[in-house]
GROMACS .gro file of C-alpha atoms in nm:
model
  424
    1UNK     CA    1   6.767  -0.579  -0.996
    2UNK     CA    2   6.436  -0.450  -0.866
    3UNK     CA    3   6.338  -0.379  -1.271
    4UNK     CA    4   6.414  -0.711  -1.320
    5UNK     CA    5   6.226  -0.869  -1.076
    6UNK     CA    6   5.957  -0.647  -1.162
    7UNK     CA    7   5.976  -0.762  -1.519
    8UNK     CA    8   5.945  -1.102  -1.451
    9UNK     CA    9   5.670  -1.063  -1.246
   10UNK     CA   10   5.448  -0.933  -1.516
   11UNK     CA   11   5.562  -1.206  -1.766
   12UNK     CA   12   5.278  -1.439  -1.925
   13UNK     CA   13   5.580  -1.753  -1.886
   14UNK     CA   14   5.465  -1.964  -1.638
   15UNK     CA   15   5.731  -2.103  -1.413
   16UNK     CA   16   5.783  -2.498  -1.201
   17UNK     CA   17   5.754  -2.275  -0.897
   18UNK     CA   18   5.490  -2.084  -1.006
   19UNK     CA   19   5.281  -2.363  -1.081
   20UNK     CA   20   5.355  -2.542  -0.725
   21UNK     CA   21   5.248  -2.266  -0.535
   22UNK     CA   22   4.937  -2.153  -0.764
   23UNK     CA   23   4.573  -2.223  -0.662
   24UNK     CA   24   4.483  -2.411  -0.949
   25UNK     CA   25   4.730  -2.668  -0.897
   26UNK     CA   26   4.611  -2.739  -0.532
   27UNK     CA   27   4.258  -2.800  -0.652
   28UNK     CA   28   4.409  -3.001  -0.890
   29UNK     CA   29   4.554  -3.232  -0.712
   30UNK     CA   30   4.273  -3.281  -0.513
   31UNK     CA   31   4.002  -3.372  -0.796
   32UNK     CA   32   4.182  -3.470  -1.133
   33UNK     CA   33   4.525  -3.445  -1.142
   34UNK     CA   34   4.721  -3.725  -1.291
   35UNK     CA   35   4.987  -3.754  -1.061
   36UNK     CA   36   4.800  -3.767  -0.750
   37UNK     CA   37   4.578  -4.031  -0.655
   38UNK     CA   38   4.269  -4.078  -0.385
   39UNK     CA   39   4.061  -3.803  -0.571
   40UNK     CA   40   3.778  -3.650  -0.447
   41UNK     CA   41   3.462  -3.694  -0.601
   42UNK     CA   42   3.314  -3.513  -0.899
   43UNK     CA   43   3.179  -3.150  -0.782
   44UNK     CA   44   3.015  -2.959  -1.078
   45UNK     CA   45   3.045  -2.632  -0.855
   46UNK     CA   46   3.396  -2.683  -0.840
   47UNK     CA   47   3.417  -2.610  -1.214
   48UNK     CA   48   3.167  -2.292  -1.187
   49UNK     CA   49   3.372  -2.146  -0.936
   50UNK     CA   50   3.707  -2.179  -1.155
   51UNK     CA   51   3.518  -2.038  -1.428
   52UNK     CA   52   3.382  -1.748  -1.200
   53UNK     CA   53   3.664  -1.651  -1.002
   54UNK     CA   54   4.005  -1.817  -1.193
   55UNK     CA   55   3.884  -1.678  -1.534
   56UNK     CA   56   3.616  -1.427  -1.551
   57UNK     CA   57   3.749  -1.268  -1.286
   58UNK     CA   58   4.054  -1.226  -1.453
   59UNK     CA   59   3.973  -1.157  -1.799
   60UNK     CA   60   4.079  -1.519  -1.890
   61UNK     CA   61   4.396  -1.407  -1.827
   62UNK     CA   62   4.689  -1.637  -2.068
   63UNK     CA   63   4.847  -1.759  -1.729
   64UNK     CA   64   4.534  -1.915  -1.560
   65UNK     CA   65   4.420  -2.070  -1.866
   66UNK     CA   66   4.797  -2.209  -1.920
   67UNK     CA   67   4.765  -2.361  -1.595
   68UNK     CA   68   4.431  -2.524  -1.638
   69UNK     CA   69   4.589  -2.699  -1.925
   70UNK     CA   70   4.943  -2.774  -1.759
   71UNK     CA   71   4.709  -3.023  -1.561
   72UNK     CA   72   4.494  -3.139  -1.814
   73UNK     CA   73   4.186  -3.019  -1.735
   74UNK     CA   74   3.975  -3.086  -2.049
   75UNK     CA   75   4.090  -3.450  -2.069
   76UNK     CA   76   4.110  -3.536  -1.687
   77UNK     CA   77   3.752  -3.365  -1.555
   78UNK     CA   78   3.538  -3.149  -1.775
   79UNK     CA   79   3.517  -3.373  -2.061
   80UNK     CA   80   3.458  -3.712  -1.889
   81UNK     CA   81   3.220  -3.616  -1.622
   82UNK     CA   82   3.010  -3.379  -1.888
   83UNK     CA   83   2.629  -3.419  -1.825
   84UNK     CA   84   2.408  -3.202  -2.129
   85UNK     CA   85   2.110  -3.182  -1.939
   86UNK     CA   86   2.294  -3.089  -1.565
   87UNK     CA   87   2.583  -2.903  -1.711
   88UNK     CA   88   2.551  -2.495  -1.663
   89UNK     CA   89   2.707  -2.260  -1.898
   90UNK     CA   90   3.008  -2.177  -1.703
   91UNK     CA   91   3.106  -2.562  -1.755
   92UNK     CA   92   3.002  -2.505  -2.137
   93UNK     CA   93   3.203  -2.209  -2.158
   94UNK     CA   94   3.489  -2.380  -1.957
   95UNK     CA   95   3.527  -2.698  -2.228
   96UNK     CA   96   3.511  -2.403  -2.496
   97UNK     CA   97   3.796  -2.253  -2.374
   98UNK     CA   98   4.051  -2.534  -2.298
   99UNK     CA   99   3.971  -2.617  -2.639
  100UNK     CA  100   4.101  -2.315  -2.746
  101UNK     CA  101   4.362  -2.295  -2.567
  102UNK     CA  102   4.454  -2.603  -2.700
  103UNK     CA  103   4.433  -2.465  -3.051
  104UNK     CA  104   4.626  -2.162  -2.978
  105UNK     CA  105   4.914  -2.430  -2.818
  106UNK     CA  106   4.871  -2.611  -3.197
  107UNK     CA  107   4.822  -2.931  -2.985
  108UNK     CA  108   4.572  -3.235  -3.031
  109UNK     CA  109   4.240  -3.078  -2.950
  110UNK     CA  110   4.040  -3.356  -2.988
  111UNK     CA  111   4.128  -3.665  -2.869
  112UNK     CA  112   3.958  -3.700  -2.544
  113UNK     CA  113   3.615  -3.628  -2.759
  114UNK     CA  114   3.699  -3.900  -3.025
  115UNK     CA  115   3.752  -4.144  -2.787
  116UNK     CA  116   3.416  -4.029  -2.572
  117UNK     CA  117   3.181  -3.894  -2.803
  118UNK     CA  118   2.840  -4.008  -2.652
  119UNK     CA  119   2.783  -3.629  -2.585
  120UNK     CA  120   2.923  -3.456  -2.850
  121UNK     CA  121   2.613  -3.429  -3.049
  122UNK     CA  122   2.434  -3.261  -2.718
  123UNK     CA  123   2.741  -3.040  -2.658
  124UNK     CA  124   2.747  -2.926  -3.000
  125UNK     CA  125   2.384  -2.787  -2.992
  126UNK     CA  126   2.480  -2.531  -2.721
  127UNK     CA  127   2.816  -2.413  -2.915
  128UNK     CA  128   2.928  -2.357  -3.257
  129UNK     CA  129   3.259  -2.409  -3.368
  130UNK     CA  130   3.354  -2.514  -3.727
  131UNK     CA  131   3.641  -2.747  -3.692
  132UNK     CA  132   3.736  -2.944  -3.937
  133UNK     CA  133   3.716  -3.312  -3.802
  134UNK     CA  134   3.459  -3.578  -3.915
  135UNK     CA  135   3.236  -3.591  -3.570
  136UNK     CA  136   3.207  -3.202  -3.582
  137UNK     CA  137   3.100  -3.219  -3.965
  138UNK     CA  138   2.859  -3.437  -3.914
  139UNK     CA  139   2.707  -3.205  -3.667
  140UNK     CA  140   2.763  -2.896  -3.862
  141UNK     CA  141   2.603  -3.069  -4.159
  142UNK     CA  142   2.245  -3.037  -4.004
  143UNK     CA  143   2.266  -2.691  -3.933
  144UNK     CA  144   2.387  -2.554  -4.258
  145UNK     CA  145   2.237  -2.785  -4.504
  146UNK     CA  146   1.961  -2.669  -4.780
  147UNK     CA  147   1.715  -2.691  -4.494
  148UNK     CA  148   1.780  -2.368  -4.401
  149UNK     CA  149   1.645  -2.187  -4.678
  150UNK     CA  150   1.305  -2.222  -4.507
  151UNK     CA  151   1.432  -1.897  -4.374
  152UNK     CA  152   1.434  -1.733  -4.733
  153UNK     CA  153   1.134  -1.561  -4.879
  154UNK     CA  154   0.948  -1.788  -5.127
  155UNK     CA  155   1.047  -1.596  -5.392
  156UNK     CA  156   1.387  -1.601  -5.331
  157UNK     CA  157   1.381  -1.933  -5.302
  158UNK     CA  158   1.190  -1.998  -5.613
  159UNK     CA  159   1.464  -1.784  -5.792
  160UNK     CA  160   1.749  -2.028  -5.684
  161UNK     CA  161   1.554  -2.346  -5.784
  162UNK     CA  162   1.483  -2.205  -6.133
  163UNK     CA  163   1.866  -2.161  -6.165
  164UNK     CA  164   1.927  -2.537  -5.989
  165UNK     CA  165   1.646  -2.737  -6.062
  166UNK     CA  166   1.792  -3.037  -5.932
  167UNK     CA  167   1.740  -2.860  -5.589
  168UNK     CA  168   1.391  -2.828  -5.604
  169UNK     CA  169   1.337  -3.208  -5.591
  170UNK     CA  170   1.551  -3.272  -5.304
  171UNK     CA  171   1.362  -2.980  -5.096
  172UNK     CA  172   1.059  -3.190  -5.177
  173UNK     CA  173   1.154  -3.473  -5.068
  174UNK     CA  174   1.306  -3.309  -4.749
  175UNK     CA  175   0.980  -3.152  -4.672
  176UNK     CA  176   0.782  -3.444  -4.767
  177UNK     CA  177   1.002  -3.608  -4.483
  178UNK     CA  178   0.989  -3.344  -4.253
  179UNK     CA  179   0.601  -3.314  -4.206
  180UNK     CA  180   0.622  -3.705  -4.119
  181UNK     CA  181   0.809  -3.636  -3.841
  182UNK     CA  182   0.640  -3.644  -3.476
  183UNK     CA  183   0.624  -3.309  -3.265
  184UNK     CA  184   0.966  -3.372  -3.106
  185UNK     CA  185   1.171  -3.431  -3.410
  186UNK     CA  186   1.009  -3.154  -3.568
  187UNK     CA  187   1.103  -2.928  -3.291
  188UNK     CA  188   1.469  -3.056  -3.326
  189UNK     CA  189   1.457  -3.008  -3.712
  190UNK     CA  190   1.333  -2.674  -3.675
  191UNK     CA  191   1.624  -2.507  -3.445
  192UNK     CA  192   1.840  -2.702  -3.675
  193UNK     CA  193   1.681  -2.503  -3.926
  194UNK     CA  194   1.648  -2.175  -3.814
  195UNK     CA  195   1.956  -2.162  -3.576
  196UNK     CA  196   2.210  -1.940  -3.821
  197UNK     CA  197   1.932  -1.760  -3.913
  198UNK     CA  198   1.845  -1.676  -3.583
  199UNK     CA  199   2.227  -1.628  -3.510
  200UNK     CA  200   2.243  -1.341  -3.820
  201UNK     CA  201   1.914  -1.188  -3.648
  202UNK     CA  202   2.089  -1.164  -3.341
  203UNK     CA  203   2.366  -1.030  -3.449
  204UNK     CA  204   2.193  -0.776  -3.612
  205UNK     CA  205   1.966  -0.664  -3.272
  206UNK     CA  206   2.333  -0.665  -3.157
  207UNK     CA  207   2.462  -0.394  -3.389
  208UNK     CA  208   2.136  -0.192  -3.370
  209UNK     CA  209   2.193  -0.128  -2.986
  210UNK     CA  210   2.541   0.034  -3.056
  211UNK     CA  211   2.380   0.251  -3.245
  212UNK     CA  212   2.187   0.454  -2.942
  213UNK     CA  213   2.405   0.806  -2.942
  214UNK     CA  214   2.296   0.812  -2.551
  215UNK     CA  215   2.482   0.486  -2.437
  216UNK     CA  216   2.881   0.411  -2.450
  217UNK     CA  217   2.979   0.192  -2.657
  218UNK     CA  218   3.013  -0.157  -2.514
  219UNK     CA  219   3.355  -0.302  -2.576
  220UNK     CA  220   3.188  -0.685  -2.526
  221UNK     CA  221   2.930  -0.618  -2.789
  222UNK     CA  222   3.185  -0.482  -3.041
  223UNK     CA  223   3.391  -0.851  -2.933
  224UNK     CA  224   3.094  -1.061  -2.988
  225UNK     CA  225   3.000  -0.866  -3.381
  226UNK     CA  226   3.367  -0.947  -3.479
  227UNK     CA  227   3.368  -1.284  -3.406
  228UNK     CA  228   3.036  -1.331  -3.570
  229UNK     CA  229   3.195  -1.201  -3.857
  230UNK     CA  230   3.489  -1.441  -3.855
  231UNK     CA  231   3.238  -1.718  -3.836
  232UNK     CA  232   3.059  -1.560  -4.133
  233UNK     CA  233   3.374  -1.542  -4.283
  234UNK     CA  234   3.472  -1.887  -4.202
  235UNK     CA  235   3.112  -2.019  -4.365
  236UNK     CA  236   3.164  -1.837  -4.664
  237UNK     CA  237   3.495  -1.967  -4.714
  238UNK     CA  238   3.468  -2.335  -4.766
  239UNK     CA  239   3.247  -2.442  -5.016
  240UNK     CA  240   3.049  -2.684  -4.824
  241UNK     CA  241   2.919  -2.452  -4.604
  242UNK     CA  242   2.900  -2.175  -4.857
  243UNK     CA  243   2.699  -2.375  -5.084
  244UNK     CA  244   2.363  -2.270  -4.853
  245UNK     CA  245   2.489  -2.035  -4.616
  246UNK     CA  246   2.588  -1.731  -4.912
  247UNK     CA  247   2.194  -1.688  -4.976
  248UNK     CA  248   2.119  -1.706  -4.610
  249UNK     CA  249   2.331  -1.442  -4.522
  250UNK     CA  250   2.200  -1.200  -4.850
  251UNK     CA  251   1.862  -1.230  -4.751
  252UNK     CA  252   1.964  -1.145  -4.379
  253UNK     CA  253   2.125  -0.774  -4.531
  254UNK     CA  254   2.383  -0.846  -4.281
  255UNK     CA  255   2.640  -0.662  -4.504
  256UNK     CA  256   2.346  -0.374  -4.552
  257UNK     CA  257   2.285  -0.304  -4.193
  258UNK     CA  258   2.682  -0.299  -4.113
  259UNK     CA  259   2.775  -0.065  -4.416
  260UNK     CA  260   2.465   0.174  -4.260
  261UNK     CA  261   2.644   0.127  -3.906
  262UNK     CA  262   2.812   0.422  -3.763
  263UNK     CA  263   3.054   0.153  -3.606
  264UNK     CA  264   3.284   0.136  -3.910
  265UNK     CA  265   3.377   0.435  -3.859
  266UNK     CA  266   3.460   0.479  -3.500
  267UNK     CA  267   3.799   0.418  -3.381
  268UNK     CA  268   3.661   0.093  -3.185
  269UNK     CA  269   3.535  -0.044  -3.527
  270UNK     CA  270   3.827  -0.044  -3.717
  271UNK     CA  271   3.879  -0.442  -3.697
  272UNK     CA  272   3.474  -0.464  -3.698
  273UNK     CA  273   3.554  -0.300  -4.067
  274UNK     CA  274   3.802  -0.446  -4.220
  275UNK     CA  275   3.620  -0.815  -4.137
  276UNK     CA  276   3.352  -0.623  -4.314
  277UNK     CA  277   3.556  -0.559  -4.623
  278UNK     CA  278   3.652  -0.971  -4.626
  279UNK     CA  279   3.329  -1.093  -4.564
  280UNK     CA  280   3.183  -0.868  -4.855
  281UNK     CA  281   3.508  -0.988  -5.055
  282UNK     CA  282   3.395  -1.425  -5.017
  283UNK     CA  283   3.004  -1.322  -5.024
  284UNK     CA  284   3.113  -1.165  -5.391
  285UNK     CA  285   3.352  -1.428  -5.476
  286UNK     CA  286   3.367  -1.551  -5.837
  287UNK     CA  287   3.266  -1.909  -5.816
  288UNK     CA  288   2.961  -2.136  -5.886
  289UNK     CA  289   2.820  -2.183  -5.487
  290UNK     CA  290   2.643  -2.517  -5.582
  291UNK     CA  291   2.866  -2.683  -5.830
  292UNK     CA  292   3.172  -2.468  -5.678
  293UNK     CA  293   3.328  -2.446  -6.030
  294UNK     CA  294   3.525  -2.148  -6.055
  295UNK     CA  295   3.374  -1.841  -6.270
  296UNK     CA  296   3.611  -1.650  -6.553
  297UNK     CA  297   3.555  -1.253  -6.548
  298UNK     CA  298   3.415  -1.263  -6.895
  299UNK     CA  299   3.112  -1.494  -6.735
  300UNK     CA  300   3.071  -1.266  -6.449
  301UNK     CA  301   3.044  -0.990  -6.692
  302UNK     CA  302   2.752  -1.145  -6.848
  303UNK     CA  303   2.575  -1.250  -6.582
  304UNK     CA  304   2.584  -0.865  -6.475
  305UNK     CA  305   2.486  -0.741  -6.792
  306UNK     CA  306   2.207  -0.940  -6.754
  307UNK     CA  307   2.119  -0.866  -6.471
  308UNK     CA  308   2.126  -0.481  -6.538
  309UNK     CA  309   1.936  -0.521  -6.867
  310UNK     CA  310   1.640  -0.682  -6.717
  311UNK     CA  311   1.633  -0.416  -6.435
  312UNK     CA  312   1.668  -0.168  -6.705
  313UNK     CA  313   1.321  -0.372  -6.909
  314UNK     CA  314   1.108  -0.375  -6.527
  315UNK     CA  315   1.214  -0.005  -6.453
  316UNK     CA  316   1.036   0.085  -6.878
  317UNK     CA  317   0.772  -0.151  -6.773
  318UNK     CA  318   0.676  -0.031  -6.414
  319UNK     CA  319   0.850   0.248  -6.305
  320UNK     CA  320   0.888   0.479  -6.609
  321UNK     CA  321   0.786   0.775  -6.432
  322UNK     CA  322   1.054   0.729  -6.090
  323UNK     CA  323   1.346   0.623  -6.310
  324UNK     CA  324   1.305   0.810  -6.630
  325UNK     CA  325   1.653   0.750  -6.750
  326UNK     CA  326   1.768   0.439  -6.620
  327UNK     CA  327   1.663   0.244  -6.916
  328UNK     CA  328   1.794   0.487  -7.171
  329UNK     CA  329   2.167   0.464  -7.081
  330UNK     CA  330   2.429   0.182  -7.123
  331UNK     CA  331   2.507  -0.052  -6.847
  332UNK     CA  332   2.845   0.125  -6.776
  333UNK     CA  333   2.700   0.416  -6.690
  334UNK     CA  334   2.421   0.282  -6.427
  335UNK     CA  335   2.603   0.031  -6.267
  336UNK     CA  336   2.850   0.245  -6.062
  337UNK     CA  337   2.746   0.266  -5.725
  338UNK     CA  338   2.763   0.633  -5.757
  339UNK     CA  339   2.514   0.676  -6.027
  340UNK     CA  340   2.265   0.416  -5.814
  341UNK     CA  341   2.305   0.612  -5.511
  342UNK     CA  342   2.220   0.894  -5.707
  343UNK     CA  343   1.939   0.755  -5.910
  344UNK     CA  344   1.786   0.564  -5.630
  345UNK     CA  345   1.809   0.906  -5.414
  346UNK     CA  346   1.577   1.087  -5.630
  347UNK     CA  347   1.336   0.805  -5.611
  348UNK     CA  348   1.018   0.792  -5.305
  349UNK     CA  349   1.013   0.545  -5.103
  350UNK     CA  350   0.738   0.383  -5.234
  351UNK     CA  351   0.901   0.381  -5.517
  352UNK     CA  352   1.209   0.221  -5.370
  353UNK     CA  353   1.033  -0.056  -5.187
  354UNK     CA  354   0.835  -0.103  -5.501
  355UNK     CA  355   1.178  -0.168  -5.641
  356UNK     CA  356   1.307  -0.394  -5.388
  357UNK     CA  357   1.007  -0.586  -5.381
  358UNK     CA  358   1.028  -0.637  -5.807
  359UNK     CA  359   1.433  -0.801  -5.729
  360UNK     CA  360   1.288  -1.036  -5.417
  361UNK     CA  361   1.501  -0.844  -5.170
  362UNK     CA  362   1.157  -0.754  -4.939
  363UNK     CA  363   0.835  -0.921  -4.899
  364UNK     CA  364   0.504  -0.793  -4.995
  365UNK     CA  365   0.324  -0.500  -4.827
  366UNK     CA  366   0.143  -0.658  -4.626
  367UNK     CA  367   0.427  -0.866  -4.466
  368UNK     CA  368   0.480  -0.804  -4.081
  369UNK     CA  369   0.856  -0.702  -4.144
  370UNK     CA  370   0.796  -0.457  -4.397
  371UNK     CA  371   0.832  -0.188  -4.143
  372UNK     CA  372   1.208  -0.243  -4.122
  373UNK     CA  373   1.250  -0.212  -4.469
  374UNK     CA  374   1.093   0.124  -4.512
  375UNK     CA  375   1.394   0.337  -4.453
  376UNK     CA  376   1.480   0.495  -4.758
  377UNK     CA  377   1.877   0.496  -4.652
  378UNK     CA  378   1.836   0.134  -4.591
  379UNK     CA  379   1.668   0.058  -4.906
  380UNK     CA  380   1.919   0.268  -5.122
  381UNK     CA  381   2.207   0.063  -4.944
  382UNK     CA  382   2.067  -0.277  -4.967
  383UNK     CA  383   1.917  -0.205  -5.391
  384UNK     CA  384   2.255  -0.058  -5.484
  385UNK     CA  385   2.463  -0.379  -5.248
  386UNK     CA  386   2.217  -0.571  -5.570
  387UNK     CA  387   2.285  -0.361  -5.879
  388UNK     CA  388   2.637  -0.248  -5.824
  389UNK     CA  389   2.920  -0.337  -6.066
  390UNK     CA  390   3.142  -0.654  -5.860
  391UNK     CA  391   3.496  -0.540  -5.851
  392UNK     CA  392   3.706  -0.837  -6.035
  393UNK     CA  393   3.847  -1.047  -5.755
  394UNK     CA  394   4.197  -1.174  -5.916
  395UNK     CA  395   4.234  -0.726  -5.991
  396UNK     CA  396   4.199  -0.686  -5.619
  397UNK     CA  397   4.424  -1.006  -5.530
  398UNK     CA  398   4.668  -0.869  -5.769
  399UNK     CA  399   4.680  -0.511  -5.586
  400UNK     CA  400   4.756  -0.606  -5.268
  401UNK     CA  401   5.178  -0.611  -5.196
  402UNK     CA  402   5.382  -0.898  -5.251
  403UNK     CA  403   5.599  -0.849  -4.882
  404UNK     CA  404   5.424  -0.669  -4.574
  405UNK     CA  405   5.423  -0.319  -4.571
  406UNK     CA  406   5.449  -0.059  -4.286
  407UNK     CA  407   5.079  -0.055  -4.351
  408UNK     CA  408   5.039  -0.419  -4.271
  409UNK     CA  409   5.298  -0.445  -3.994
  410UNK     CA  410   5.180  -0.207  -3.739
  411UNK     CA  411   4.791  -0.262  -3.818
  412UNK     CA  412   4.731  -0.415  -3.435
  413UNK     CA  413   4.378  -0.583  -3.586
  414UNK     CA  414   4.603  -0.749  -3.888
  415UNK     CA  415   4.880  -0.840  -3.633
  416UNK     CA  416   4.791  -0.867  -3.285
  417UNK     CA  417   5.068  -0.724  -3.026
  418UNK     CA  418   4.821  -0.730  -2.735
  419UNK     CA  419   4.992  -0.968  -2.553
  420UNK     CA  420   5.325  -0.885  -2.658
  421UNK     CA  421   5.552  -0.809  -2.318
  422UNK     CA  422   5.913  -0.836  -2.493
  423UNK     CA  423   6.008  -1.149  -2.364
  424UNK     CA  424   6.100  -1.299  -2.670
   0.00000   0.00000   0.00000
């Protein structure tokens, strides 16, 4: 009996009694709960302190935030007495969570913002969450349009308006438009702009500080890279967002700086690289990213031999001396990421920014960030990331195995047991 009881006391079901006699449903009843009438008024602090001590305290423990929604807490007080210029984080963080919780519960998530969405637009500039509903879209739109490839070099961006020319005349016309704009607006437009850009900076500061042999690891930061990653993921997925966001997050080296990262291969980065793997699997992905028309193997082939060849013509032209017999050989036999590495080792590093420079991958000399580029590790990774032969896509779709194996069953990061406690 006393197992029993024991067991059910550590079970994430919550209960009738359970939720009588909880906390949460006191306060409840006293400020927003539907069945109870006479409420007291609104009290901002009240939500702060259920944030502090109800779920940071406890982890944002399942139970607490089951609660929360057993009384409606979104719908009932956080939503309808929101206030974007009074409202801290911990109510920010608060609405972020019921909603979801409400996802995890596959439940309407947003109905009470539908039918109030006078601060959506405000709420939506302090989080990010791609959803796909027509009020969030329109949101989303702003911050992941063709705007932001302000944040490219110019000749990276001059390379992808010579292959979409139509392009060229709508940045034109948006920059034409932007420089008409008063000081305010422009402000706005400009953390628009600049705010995944900034986001990919960030989470590359991020990954740098794990990197400090001195200092345990810290478990939050490893949280925070991963879900940057599935949001990465998520943009790369859906051609929309894809469509501006896939040259964005090249010229960030994102994928450079976590290949370089010792994380990958630590036993607390084994989720950090397998995201990795699938973000470097839609960044590669064999379609069009403005027209989204799908691409055969036989025009990806091409488009890498031509690539190669004219590498092959600048390295005859400029660097005959560093790569004497790179543009001797046959694309097959340069385009392995073996034979880069070990062309690219032999190579100086002036050499190799030289190099990087020619394919538009660093700015000039003179530029203020070409400090972080002068690694030569860094610059062997992110050259060879360029040059390397693509694995075909449908080759590596094919591969994988039709039914789960004992592989894919006990991987924890592929299926999550964490909150597993054999109750059903």
């Amino acid at each position: 009996m006393s197992k029993k009881s024991d067991a059910s006391k550590g079970s994430s079901i919550v209960t009738v009694r359970a939720i009588q006699k909880d906390k949460l449903t006191e306060i409840a009843s006293q400020y927003w709960a539907t069945y109870t009438c006479n409420h007291r008024p609104f009290d901002s602090s009240i939500i702060d302190k259920i944030y502090n001590e109800e779920l940071l305290a406890h982890f944002f423990d399942q139970r607490r935030i089951v609660m929360l929604e057993f009384s409606q807490y979104l719908e009932q007080y956080l939503w309808p007495n929101f206030d974007p210029s009074q409202s801290s984080v911990q109510y920010v963080m608060s609405i972020v969570v019921m909603f979801n919780e409400k996802f995890r519960e596959r439940i309407p998530a947003w109905r009470c913002v539908i039918s109030c969405p006078q601060h959506f637009a405000a709420f939506f500039h302090r989080v990010l969450r791609l959803i796909e509903v027509d009020i969030v879209r329109a949101q989303i739109t702003k911050i992941i349009s063709l705007s932001i490839w302000t944040n490219l070099l110019s000749a990276q961006r001059e390379d992808l308006f010579e292959a979409n020319p139509k392009l060229r005349k709508y940045w034109n016309k948006m920059e034409a438009k932007f420089a008409q704009k008063n000081e305010a607006e422009r402000e706005e437009l400009q953390f628009e702009r600049s705010f995944l850009w900034n986001l990919l900076n960030k989470f590359t500061s991020t990954l740098a500080s794990l990197e400090d042999d001195d200092k345990d690891v810290q478990i939050e930061s490893v949280h925070y890279l991963e879900r940057c990653l599935e949001l990465f993921i998520d943009l790369e997925a859906l051609l929309t967002t894809r469509r501006f966001f896939n040259a964005l997050l090249h010229a960030s080296n994102v994928i450079t700086h976590c290949t370089l990262s010792p994380l990958i291969s630590s036993e607390v980065g084994a989720l950090f690289c397998q995201l990795l793997s699938m973000l470097k699997f839609y960044s590669r992905f064999e379609i069009d990213d403005v027209t989204g028309e799908p691409l055969t193997d036989g025009q990806m082939t091409e488009r890498h031999y031509a690539h190669v060849i004219k590498l092959q013509k600048a390295a005859f032209k400029y660097f005959k001396e560093s790569m004497p017999e790179f543009y001797l050989l046959n694309v097959s036999a340069v385009d392995t990421r073996k034979a880069l590495m070990k062309l690219f080792d032999a190579m100086n590093e002036d050499d190799l920014y030289k190099f990087a420079e020619y394919l538009h991958l660093v700015d000039g000399r003179d530029s203020k960030t070409e400090s972080t580029c002068r690694n030569k590790k860094y610059l062997i990774e992110m050259i060879t990331l360029q040059c390397e032969r693509r694995i075909n896509q449908l080759q590596q779709l094919n591969d994988q195995p039709l039914y789960p194996t004992e592989k894919v069953i006990w991987d924890e990061n592929l299926v999550p047991y964490d909150q597993y406690n054999g109750d059903g």
